[in-house]
CSV table of C-alpha atoms and ligand atoms in Angstrom, one decimal:
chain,number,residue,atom,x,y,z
C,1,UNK,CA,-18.3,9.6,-24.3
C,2,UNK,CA,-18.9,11.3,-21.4
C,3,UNK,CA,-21.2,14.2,-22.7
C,4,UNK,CA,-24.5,15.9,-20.8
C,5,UNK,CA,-24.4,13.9,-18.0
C,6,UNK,CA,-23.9,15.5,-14.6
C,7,UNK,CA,-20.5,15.8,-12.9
C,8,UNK,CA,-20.0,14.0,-9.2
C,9,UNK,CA,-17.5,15.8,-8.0
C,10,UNK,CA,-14.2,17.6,-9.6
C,11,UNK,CA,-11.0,17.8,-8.0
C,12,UNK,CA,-7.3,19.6,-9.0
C,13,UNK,CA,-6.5,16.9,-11.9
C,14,UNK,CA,-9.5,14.3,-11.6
C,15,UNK,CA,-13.1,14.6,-13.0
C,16,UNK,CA,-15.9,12.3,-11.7
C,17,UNK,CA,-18.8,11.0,-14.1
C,18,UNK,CA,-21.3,8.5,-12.6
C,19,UNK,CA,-20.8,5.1,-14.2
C,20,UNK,CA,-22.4,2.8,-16.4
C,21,UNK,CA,-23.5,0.6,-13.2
C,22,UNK,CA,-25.2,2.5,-10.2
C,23,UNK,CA,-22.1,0.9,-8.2
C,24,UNK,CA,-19.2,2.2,-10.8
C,25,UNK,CA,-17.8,5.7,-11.3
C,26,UNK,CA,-15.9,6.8,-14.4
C,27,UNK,CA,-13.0,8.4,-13.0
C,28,UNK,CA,-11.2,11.3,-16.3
C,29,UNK,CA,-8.1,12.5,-15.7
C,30,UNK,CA,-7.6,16.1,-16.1
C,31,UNK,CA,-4.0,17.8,-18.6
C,32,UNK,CA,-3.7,19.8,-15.3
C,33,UNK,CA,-0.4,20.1,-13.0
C,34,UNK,CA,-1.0,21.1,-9.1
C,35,UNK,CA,1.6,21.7,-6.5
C,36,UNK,CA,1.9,23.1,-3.3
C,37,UNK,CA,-1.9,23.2,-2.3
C,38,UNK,CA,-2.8,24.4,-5.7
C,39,UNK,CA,-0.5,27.7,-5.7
C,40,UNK,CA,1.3,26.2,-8.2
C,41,UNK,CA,-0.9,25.2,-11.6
C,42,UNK,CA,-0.5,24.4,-15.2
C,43,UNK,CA,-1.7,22.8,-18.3
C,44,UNK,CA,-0.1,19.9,-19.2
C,45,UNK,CA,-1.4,18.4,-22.9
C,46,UNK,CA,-1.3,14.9,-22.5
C,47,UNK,CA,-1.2,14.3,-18.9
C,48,UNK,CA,-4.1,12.9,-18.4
C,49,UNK,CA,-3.7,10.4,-20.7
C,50,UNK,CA,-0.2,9.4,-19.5
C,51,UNK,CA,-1.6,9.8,-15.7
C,52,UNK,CA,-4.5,7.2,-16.4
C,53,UNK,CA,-2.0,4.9,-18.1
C,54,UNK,CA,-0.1,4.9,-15.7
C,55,UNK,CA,-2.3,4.4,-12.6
C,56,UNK,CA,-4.5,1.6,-14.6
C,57,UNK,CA,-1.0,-0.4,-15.0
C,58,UNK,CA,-0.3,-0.1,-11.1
C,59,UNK,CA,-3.8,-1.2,-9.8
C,60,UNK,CA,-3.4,-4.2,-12.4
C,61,UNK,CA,-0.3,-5.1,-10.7
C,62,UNK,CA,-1.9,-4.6,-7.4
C,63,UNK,CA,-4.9,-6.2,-8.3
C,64,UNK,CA,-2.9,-9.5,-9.5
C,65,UNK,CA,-0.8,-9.5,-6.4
C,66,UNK,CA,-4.2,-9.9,-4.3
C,67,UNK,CA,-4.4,-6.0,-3.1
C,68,UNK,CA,-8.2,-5.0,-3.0
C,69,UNK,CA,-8.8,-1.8,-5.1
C,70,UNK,CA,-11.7,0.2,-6.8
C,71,UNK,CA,-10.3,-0.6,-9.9
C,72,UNK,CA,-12.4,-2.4,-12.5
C,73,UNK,CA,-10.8,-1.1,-15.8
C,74,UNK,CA,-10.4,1.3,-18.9
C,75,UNK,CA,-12.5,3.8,-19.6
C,76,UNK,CA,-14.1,4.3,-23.6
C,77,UNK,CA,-11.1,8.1,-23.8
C,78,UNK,CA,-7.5,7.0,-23.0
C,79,UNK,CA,-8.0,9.9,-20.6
C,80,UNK,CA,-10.8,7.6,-18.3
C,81,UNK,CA,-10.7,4.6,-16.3
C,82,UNK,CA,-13.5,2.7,-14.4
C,83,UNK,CA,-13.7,2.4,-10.8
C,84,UNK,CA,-15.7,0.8,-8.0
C,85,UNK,CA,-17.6,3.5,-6.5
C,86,UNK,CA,-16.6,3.8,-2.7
C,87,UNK,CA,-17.0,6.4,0.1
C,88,UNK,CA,-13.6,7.4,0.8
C,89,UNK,CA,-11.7,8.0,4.2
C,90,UNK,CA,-10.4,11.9,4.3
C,91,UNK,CA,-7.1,10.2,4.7
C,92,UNK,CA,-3.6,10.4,3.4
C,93,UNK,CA,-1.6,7.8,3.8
C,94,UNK,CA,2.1,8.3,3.0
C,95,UNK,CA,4.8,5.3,3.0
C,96,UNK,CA,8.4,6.5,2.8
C,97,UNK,CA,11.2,4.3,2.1
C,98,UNK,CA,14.2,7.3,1.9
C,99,UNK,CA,13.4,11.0,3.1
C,100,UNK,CA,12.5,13.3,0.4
C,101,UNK,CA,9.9,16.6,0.9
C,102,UNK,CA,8.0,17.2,4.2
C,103,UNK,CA,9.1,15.0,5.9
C,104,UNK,CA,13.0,16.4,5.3
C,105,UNK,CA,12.1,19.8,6.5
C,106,UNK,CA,9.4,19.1,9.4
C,107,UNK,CA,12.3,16.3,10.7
C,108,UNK,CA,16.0,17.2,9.3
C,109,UNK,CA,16.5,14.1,8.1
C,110,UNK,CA,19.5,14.4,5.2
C,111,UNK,CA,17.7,14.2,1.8
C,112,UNK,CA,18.1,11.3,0.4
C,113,UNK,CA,18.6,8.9,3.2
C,114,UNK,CA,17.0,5.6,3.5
C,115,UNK,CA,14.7,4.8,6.4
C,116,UNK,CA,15.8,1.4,8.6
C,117,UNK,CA,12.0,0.1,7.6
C,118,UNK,CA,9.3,1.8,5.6
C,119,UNK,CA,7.4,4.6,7.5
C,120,UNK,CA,4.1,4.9,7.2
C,121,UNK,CA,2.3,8.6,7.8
C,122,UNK,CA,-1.0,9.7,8.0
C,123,UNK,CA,-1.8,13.4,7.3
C,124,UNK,CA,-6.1,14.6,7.5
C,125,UNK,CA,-7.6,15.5,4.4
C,126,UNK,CA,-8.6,19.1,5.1
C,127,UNK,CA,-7.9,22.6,4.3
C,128,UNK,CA,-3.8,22.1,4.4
C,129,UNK,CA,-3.1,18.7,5.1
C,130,UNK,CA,-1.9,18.9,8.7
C,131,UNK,CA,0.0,15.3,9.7
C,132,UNK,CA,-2.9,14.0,12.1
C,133,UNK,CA,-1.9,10.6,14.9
C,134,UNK,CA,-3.8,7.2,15.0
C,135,UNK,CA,-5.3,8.4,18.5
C,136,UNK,CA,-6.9,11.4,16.6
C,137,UNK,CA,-7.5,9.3,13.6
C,138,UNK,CA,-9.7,7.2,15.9
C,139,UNK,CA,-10.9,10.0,18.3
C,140,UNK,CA,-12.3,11.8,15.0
C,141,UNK,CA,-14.2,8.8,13.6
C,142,UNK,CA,-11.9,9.2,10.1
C,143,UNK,CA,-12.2,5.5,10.1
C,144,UNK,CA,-15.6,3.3,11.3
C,145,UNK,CA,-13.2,0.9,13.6
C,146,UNK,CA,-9.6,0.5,15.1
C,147,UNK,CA,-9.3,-2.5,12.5
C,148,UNK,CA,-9.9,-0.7,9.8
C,149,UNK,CA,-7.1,1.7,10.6
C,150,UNK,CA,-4.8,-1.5,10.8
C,151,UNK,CA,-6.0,-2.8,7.7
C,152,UNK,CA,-5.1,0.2,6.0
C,153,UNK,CA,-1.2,0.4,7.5
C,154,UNK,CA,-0.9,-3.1,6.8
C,155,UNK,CA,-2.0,-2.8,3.2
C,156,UNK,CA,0.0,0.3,2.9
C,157,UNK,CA,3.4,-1.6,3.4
C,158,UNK,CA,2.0,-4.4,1.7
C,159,UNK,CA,1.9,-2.3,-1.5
C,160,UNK,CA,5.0,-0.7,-1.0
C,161,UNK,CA,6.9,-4.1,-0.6
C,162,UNK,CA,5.4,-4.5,-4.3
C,163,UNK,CA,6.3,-1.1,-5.5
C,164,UNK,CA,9.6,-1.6,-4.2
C,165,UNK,CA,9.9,-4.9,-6.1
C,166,UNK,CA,8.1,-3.4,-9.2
C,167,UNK,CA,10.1,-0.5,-9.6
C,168,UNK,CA,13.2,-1.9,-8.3
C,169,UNK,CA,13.0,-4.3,-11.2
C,170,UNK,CA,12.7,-1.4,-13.7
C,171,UNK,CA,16.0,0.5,-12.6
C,172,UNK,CA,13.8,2.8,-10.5
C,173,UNK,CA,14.1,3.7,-6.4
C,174,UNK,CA,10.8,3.9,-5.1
C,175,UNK,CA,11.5,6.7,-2.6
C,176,UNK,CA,7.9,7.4,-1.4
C,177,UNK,CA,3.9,7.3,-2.0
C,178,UNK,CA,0.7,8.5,-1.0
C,179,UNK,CA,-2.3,6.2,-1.1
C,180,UNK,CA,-6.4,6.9,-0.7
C,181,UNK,CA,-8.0,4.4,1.2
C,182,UNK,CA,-12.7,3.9,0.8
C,183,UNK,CA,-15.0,1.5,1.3
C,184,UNK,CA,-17.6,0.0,-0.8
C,185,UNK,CA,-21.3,-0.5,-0.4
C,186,UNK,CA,-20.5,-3.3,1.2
C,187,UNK,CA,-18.1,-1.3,3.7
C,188,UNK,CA,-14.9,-3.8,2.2
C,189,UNK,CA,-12.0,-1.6,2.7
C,190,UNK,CA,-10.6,-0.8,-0.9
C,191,UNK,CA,-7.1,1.7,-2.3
C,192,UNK,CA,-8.9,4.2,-4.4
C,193,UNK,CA,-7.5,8.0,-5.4
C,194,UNK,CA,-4.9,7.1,-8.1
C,195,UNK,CA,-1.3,5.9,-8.6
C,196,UNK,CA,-0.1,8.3,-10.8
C,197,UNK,CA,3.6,9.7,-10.8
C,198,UNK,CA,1.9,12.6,-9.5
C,199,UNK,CA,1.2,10.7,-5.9
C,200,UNK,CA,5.3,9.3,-6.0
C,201,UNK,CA,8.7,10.0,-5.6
C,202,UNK,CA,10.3,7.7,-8.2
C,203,UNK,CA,14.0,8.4,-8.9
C,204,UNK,CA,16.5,6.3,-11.4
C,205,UNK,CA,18.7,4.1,-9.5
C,206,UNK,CA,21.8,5.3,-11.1
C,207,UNK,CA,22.1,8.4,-12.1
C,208,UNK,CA,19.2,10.1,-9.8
C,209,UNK,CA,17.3,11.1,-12.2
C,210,UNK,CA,13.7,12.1,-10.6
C,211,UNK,CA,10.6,10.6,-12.5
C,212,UNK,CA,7.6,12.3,-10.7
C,213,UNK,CA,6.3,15.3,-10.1
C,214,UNK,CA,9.5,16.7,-8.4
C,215,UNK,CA,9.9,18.1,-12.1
C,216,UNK,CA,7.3,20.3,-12.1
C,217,UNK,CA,6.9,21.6,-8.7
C,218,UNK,CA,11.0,22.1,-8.8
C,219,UNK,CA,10.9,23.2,-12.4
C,220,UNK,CA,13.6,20.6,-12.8
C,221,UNK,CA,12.6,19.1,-16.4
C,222,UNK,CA,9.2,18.8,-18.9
C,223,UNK,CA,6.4,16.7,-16.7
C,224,UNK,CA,5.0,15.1,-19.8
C,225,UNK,CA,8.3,14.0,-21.6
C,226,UNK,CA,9.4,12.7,-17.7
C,227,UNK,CA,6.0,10.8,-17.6
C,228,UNK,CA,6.2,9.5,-20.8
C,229,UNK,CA,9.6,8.2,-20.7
C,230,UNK,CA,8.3,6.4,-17.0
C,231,UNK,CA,5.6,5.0,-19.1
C,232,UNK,CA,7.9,3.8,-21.4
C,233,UNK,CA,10.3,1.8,-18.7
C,234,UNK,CA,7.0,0.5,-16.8
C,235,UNK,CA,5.4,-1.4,-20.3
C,236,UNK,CA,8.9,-2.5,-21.3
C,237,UNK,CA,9.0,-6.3,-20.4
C,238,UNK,CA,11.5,-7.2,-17.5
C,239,UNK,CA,14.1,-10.0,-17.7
C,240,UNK,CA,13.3,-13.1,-15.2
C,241,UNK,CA,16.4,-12.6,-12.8
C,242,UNK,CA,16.0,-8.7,-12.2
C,243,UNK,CA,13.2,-9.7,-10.0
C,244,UNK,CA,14.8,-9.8,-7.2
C,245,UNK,CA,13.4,-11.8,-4.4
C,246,UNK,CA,13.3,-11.5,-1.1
C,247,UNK,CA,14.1,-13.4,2.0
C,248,UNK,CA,11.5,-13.5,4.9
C,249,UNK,CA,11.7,-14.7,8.1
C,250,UNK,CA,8.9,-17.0,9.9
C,251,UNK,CA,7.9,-18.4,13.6
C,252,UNK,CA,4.9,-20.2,12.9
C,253,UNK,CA,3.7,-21.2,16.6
C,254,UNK,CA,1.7,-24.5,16.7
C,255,UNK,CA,-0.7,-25.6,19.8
C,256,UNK,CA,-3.5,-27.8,20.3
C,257,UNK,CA,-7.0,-25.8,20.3
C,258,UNK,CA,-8.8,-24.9,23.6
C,259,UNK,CA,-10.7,-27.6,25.1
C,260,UNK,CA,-8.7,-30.1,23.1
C,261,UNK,CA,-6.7,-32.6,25.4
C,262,UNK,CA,-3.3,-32.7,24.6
C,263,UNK,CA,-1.8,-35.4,26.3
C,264,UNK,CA,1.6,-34.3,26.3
C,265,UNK,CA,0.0,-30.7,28.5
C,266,UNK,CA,-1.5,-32.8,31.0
C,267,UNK,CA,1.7,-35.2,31.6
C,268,UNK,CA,4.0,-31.7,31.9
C,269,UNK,CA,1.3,-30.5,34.1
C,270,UNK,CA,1.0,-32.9,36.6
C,271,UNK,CA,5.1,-33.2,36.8
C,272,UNK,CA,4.7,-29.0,37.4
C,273,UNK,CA,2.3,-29.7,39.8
C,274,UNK,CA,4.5,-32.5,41.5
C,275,UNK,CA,7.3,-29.8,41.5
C,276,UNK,CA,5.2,-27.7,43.9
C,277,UNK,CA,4.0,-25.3,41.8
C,278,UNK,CA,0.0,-25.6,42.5
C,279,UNK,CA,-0.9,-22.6,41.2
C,280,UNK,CA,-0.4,-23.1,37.7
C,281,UNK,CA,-3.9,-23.4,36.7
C,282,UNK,CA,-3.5,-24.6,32.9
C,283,UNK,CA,-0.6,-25.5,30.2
C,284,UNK,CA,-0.7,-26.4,27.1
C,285,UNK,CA,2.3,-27.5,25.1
C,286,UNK,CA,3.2,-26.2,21.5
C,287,UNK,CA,5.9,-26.6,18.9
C,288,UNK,CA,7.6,-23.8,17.3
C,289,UNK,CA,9.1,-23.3,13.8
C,290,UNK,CA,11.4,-21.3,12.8
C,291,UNK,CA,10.9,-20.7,9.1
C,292,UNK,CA,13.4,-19.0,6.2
C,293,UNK,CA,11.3,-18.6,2.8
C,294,UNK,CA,12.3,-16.6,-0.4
C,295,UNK,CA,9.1,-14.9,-2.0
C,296,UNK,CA,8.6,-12.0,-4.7
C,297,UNK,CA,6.7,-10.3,-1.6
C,298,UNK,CA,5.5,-10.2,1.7
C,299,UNK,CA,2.0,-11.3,0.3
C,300,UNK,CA,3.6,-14.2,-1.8
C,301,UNK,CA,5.8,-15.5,1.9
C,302,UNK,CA,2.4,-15.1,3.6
C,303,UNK,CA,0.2,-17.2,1.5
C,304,UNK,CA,2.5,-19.6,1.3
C,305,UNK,CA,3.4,-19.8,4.7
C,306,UNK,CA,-0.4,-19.9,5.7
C,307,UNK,CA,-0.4,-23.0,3.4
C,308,UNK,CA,2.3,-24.5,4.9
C,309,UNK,CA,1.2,-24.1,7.9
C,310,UNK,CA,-2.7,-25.4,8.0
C,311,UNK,CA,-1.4,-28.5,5.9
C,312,UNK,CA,2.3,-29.7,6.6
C,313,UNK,CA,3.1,-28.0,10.3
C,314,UNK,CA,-0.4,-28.3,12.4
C,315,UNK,CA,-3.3,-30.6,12.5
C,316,UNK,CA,-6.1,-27.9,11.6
C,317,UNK,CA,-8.6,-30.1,13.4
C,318,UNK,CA,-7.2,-30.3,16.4
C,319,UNK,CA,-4.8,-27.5,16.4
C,320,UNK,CA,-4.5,-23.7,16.0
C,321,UNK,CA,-1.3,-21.7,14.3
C,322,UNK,CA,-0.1,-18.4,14.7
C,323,UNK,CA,1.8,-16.5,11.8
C,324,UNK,CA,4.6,-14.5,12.9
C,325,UNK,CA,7.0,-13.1,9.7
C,326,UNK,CA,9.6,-10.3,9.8
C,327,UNK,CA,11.3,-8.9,6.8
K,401,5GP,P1,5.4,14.9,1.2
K,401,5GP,O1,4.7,14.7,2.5
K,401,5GP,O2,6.8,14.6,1.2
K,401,5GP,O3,5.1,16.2,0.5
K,401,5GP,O4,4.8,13.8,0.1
K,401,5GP,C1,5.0,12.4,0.3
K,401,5GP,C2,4.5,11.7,-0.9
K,401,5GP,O5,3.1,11.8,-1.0
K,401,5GP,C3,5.0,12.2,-2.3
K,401,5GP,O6,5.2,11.2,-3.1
K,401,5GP,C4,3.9,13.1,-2.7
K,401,5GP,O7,3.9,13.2,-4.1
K,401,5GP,C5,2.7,12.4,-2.2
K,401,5GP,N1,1.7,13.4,-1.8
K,401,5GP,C6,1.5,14.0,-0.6
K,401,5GP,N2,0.5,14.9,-0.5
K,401,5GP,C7,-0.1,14.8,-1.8
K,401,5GP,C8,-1.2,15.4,-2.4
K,401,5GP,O8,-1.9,16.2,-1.8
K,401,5GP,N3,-1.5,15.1,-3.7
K,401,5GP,C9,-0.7,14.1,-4.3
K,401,5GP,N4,-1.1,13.8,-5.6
K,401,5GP,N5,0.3,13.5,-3.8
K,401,5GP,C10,0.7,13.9,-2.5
């Protein structure tokens, strides 16, 4: 129970208790609506409950697929769940697979429409928001180095290619998403926030219908019974073969380590040289693969393609690889 202890910090629909461990947070979720900045605001009985549900099943999935998160599990109310404590990054980061809500009126983009890749956004978590570039991102110290920034997008569409699988398998379009990024004592970059229907747009793949929180800041349906019934679809168990899979494609460039002779670079040298081209100084020869693999995800392809490459398609003690996969 979370009685006379002192609050961390309280947000729109999220409470904060310290945790059981100096290093953990207990995270309640609050029956509260918010839209548009908080102009828009109700009580919602139940919501919490459904919202923690909701997000603990989607970090577990993340979890399992090998995306770091704060999560660490349920709380002792339906209404709580424990996380890692982390200092967050005042970030936003929005991935959009078809145009719905801002970005339909700041761009014009037909709603609806589905984007040639996924987009990622970034918007500055201040007084409204306001869409914010990596070059300010990194101008503003949001983020402690230009890597972390690229960890972040790179997780982002990492995520989405399992949302898009997840919900895909369920009937559901994953239309969009906005994800909180932290890091931990040990500054590991972790997702934190929550992944809630309140942070998606989620609409039924054939008839439309929206399962988010469209419904409430459109007054389209009741949030609860929309949340509920998305709970419902999430915990039902999936058949095998409406998992779709995916095909990726790989280049998995091979060549023999610096400093390494590699007798087949010094023969094509010395023929280059005999050619009359003196000037090239150095030349070492590779091998290139061009690699088609079927995976569940982009994470799935890339492990398995790091496998394949350190043991069947390079020498790892005499030669480096580089990983190149496109979608
Ligand atoms: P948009 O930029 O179109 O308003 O939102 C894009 C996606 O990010 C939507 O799924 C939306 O629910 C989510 N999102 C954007 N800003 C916020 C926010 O301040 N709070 C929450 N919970 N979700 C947001």
């Amino acid at each position: 129970m979370t009685v006379a202890t002192e609050i961390l910090a309280e947000g729109k629909t999220k409470i904060l208790w310290p945790g059981n461990q100096p290093d953990e947070v207990l995270v309640e979720y609050k029956d509260a609506a918010t839209a548009f900045n908080g102009k828009k605001y109700a009580e919602i009985p139940g919501k919490g409950e459904l919202n923690a549900k909701i997000s603990g099943l989607l970090f577990q999935l993340l979890e399992a697929s090998g995306i770091p998160t704060c999560f660490i599990g349920g709380g002792s109310r339906p209404t709580e769940l424990v996380y890692k404590r982390l200092t967050m990054i005042p970030l936003e980061v929005v991935v959009r697979n078809y145009a719905y809500g801002s970005v339909v009126k700041r761009f014009n983009f037909d709603e609806g429409m589905p984007f040639h890749k996924p987009l990622v956004e970034f918007f500055h978590k201040t007084n409204d928001d306001p869409q914010i570039t990596e070059d300010m991102i990194l101008e503003l110290n949001l983020v402690p180095t230009e890597s972390v920034l690229e960890s972040i997008k790179v997780l982002a569409l990492q995520i989405n290619e399992l949302f898009v699988a997840y919900f895909s398998a369920r009937g559901i379009r994953c239309a969009d998403f906005k994800l909180e990024f932290g890091l931990d004592k040990n500054g590991h970059l972790l997702l934190g926030d929550e992944l809630s229907p309140d942070n998606f747009r989620l609409r039924d793949q054939q008839t439309g219908a929206v399962l988010d929180k469209d419904v409430f800041r459109l007054d389209l349906a009741d949030l609860a019974e929309t949340y509920r019934t998305l709970l419902q679809r999430l915990e039902q168990p999936v058949a095998a073969n409406s998992v779709r899979k995916q095909m990726y494609q790989a280049e998995v460039l091979v060549h023999s380590r610096k400093n390494i002779l590699n007798p087949e670079s010094k023969a094509i040298l010395e023929g280059v040289h005999t050619l009359g081209y003196g000037n090239v100084q150095a030349l070492n020869a590779g091998k290139r693969f061009s690699v088609k693999i079927e995976a569940d995800s982009l994470i799935e392809a890339e492990q398995q393609l790091k496998k394949l490459a350190e043991t069947v398609l390079s020498n790892p003690v005499i030669e480096d690889y580089e990983l190149r996969i496109k979608r």
